[in-house]
CSV table of C-alpha atoms in Angstrom, one decimal:
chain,number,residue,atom,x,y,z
A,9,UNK,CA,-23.6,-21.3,-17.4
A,10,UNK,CA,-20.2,-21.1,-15.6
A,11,UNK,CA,-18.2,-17.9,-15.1
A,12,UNK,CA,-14.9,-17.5,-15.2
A,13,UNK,CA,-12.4,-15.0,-13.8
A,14,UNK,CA,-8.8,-14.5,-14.5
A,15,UNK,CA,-6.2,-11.6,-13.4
A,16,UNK,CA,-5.1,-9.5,-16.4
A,17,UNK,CA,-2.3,-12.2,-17.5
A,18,UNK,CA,-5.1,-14.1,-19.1
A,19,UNK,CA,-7.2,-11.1,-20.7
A,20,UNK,CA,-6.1,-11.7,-24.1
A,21,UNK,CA,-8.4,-12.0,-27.2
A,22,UNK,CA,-7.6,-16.3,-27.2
A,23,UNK,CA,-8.5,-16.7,-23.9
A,24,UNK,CA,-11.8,-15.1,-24.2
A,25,UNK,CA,-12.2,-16.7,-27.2
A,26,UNK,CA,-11.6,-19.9,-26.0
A,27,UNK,CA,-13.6,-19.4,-22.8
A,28,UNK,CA,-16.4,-17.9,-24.9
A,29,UNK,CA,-17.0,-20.8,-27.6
A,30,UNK,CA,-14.8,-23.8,-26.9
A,31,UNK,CA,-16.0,-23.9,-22.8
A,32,UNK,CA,-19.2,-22.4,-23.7
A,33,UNK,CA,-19.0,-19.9,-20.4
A,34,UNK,CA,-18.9,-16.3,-19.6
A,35,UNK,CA,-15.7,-14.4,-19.2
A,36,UNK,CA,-15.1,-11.7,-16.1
A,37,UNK,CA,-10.9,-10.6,-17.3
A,38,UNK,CA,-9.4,-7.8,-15.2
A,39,UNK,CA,-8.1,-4.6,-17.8
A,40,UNK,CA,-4.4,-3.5,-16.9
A,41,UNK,CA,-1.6,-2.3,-19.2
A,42,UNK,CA,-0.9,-5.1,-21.0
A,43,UNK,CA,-4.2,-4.5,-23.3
A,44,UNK,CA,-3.6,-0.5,-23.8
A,45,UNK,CA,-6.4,0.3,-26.1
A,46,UNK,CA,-9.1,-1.8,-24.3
A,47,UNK,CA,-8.3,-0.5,-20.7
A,48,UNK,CA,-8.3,3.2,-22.7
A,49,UNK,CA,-11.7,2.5,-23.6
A,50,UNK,CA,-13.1,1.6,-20.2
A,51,UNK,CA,-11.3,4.5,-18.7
A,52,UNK,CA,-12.6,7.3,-21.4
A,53,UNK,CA,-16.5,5.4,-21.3
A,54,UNK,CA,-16.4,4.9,-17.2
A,55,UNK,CA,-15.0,8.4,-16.6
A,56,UNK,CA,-17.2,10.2,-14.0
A,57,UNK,CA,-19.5,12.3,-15.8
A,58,UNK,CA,-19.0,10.8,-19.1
A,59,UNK,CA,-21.4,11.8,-21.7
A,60,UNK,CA,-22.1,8.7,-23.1
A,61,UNK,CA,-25.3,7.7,-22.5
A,62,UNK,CA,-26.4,5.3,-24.9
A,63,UNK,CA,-23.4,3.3,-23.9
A,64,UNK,CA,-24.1,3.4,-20.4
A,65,UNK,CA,-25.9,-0.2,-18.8
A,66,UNK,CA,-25.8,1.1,-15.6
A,67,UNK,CA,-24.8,4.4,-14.0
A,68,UNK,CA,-23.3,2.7,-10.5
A,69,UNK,CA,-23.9,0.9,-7.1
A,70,UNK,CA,-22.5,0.8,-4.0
A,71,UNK,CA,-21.8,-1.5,-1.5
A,72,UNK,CA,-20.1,-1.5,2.1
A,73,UNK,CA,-18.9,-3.3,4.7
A,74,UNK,CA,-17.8,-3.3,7.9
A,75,UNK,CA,-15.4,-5.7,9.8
A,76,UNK,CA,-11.4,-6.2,10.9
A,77,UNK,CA,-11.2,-3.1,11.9
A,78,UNK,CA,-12.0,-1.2,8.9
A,79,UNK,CA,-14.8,-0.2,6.7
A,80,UNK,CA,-14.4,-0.9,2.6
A,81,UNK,CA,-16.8,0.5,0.0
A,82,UNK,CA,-17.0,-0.5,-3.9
A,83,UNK,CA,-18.4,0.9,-6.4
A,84,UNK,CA,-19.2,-0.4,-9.3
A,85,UNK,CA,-20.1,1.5,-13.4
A,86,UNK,CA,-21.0,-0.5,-16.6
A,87,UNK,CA,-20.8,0.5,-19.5
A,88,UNK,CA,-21.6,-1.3,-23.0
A,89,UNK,CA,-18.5,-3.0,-25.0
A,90,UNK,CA,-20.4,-1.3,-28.3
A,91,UNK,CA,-17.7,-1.1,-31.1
A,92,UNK,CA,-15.0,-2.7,-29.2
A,93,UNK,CA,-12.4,-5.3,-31.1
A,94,UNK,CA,-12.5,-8.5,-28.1
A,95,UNK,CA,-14.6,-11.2,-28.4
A,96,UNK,CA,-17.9,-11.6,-27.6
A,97,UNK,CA,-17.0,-8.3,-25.1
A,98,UNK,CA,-20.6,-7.5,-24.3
A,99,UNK,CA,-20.0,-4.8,-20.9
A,100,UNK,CA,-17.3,-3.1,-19.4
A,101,UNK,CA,-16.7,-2.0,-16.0
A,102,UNK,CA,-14.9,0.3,-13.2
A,103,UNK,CA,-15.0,-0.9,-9.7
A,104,UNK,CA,-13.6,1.8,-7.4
A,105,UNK,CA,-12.6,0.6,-3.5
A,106,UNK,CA,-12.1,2.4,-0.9
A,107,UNK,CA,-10.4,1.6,2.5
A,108,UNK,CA,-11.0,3.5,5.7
A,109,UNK,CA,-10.1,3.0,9.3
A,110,UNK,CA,-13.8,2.6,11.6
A,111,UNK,CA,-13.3,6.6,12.5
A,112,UNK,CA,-13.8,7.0,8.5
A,113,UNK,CA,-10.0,8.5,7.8
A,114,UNK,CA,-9.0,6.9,4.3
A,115,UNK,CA,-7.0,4.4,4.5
A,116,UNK,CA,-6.4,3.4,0.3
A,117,UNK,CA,-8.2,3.7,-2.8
A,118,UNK,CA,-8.1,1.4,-6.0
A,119,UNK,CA,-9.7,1.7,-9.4
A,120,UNK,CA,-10.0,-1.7,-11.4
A,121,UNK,CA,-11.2,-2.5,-15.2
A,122,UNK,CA,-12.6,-5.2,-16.3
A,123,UNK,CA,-14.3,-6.5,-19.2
A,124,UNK,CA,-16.8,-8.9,-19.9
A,125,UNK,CA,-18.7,-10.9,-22.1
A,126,UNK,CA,-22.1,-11.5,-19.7
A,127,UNK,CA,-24.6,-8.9,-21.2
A,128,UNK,CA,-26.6,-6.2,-18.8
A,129,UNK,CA,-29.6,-8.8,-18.4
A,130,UNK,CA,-27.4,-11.8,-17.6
A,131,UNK,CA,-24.8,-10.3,-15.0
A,132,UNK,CA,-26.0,-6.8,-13.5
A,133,UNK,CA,-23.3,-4.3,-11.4
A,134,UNK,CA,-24.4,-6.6,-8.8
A,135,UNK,CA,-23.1,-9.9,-10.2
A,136,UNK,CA,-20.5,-8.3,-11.2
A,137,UNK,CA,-19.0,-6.8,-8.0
A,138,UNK,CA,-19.9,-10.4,-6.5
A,139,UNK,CA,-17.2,-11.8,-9.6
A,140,UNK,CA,-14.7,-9.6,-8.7
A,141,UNK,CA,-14.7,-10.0,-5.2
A,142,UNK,CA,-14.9,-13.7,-5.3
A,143,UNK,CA,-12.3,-13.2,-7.2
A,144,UNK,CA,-10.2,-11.2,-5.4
A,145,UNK,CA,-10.6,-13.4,-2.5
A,146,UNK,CA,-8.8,-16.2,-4.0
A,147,UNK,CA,-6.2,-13.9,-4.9
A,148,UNK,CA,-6.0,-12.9,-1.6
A,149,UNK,CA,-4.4,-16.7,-0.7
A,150,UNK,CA,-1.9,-16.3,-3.3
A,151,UNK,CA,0.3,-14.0,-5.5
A,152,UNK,CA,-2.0,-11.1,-4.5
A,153,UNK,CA,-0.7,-11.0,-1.2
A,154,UNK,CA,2.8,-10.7,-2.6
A,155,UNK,CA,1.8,-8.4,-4.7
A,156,UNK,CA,-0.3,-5.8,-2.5
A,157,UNK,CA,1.6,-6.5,0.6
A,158,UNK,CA,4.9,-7.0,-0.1
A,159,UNK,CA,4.7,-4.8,-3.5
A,160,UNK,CA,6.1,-7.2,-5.4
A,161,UNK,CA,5.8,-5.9,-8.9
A,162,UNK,CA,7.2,-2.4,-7.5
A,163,UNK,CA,10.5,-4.1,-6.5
A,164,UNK,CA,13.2,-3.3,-9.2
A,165,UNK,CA,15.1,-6.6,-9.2
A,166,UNK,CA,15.2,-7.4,-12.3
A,167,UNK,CA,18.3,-9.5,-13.2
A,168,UNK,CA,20.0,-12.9,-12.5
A,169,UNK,CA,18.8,-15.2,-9.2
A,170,UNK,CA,17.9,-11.9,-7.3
A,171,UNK,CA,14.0,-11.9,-8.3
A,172,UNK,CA,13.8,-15.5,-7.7
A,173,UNK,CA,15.6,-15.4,-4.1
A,174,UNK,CA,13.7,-12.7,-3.0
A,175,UNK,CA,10.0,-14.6,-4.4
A,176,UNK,CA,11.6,-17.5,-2.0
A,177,UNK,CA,12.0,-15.3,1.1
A,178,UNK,CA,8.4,-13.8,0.6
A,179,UNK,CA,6.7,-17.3,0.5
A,180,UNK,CA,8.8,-17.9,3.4
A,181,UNK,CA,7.8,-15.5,5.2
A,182,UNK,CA,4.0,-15.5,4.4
A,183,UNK,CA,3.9,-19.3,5.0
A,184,UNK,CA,5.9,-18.9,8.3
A,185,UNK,CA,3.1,-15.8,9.1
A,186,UNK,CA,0.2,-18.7,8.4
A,187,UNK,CA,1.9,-21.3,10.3
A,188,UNK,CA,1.6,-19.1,13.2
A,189,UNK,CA,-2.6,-18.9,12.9
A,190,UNK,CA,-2.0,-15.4,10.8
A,191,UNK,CA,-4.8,-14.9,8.2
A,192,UNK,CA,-4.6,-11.0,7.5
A,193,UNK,CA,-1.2,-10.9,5.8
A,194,UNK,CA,-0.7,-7.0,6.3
A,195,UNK,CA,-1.7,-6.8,9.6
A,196,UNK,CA,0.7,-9.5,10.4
A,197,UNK,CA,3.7,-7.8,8.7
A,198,UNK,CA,3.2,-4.8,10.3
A,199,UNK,CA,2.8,-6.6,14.2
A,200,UNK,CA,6.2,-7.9,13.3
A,201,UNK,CA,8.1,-4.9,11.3
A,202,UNK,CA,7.5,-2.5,14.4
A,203,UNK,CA,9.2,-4.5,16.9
A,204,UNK,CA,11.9,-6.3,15.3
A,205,UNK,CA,12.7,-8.8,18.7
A,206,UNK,CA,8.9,-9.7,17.3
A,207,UNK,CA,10.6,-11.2,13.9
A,208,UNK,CA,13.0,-13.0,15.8
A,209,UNK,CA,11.2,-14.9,17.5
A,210,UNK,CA,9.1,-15.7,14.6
A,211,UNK,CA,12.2,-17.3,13.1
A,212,UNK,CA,13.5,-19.0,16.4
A,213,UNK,CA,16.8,-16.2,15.9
């Protein structure tokens, strides 16, 4: 049975409806703000040292690696969707990442929900993490990079053609970063940022 994984725009109770009986597959939806009770319930049953046993699938794993200069560890808790109004939720979960530089000084942390209908026996913490990262991944190639690197969703433009403009000069400059043979966006940004005769050139200027 297919999987499929969607950012926190598509958690919403018709999409894993839809998903669930009209496609016949299993969900893996990210929990963010836009479902307030839901993403309260995986907080309060994910919580370290939550005593909630009986709802507990699995108490955590972890898993590391190693590479571009950096090593990233995730950690993944499931918890059972018992009681909760989504359908066909079956397991919730809290994956926590962390970011350090290869001398092991932190670099970032990030805490993601999520909420699934795969039960315990069908998609472990293991299958799981493996969703999200996929996931993740693809993300990566698109809107995430705007988002994470350029903090898109931070930025306060909110009225007329100003949000649209300055969407325009992101993709600009991310396909212009590509163009040149760039595949971590960040690191990229940064090689350019701190020495500006860098960015001119980039742009023939």
């Amino acid at each position: 049975m297919a999987v499929i994984t969607a950012d926190a725009l598509y958690t919403a109770r018709e999409s894993a409806r839809q998903i669930s009986e009209d496609f016949g597959c299993y969900y893996v939806l990210v929990l963010k703000d836009n479902q307030p009770s839901l993403l309260a319930a995986a907080r309060a049953r994910l919580a370290p040292g939550t005593d909630a046993d009986h709802e507990r699938a699995d108490t955590g794993r972890t898993e590391a690696d190693r590479g571009h200069g950096r090593i990233e560890s995730r950690t993944i808790r499931t918890a059972l969707a018992i009681g909760l109004d989504f359908p066909h939720a079956a397991q919730l979960f809290r994956i926590v990442r962390h970011v350090a530089d290869l001398d092991g000084h932190g670099i970032s942390k990030e805490v993601a929900y999520g909420i699934t209908n795969a039960p315990p026996d069908v998609a472990g913490p293991a299958h799981l993490s493996t969703y999200v990262r996929q996931h993740w991944g693809v993300e990566n190639s698109e809107h995430y990079v705007r988002d994470r690197t350029f903090h898109e969703d931070d930025c306060q433009a909110r009225t007329g053609q100003l949000p649209h403009v300055l969407a325009t000069l992101r993709n600009l400059v991310i396909s212009t970063f590509r163009q040149r043979g760039h595949v971590n966006i960040a690191h990229a940004r940064r090689h350019y940022t701190h020495v500006p005769q860098r960015l001119l050139a980039l742009f023939t200027l």
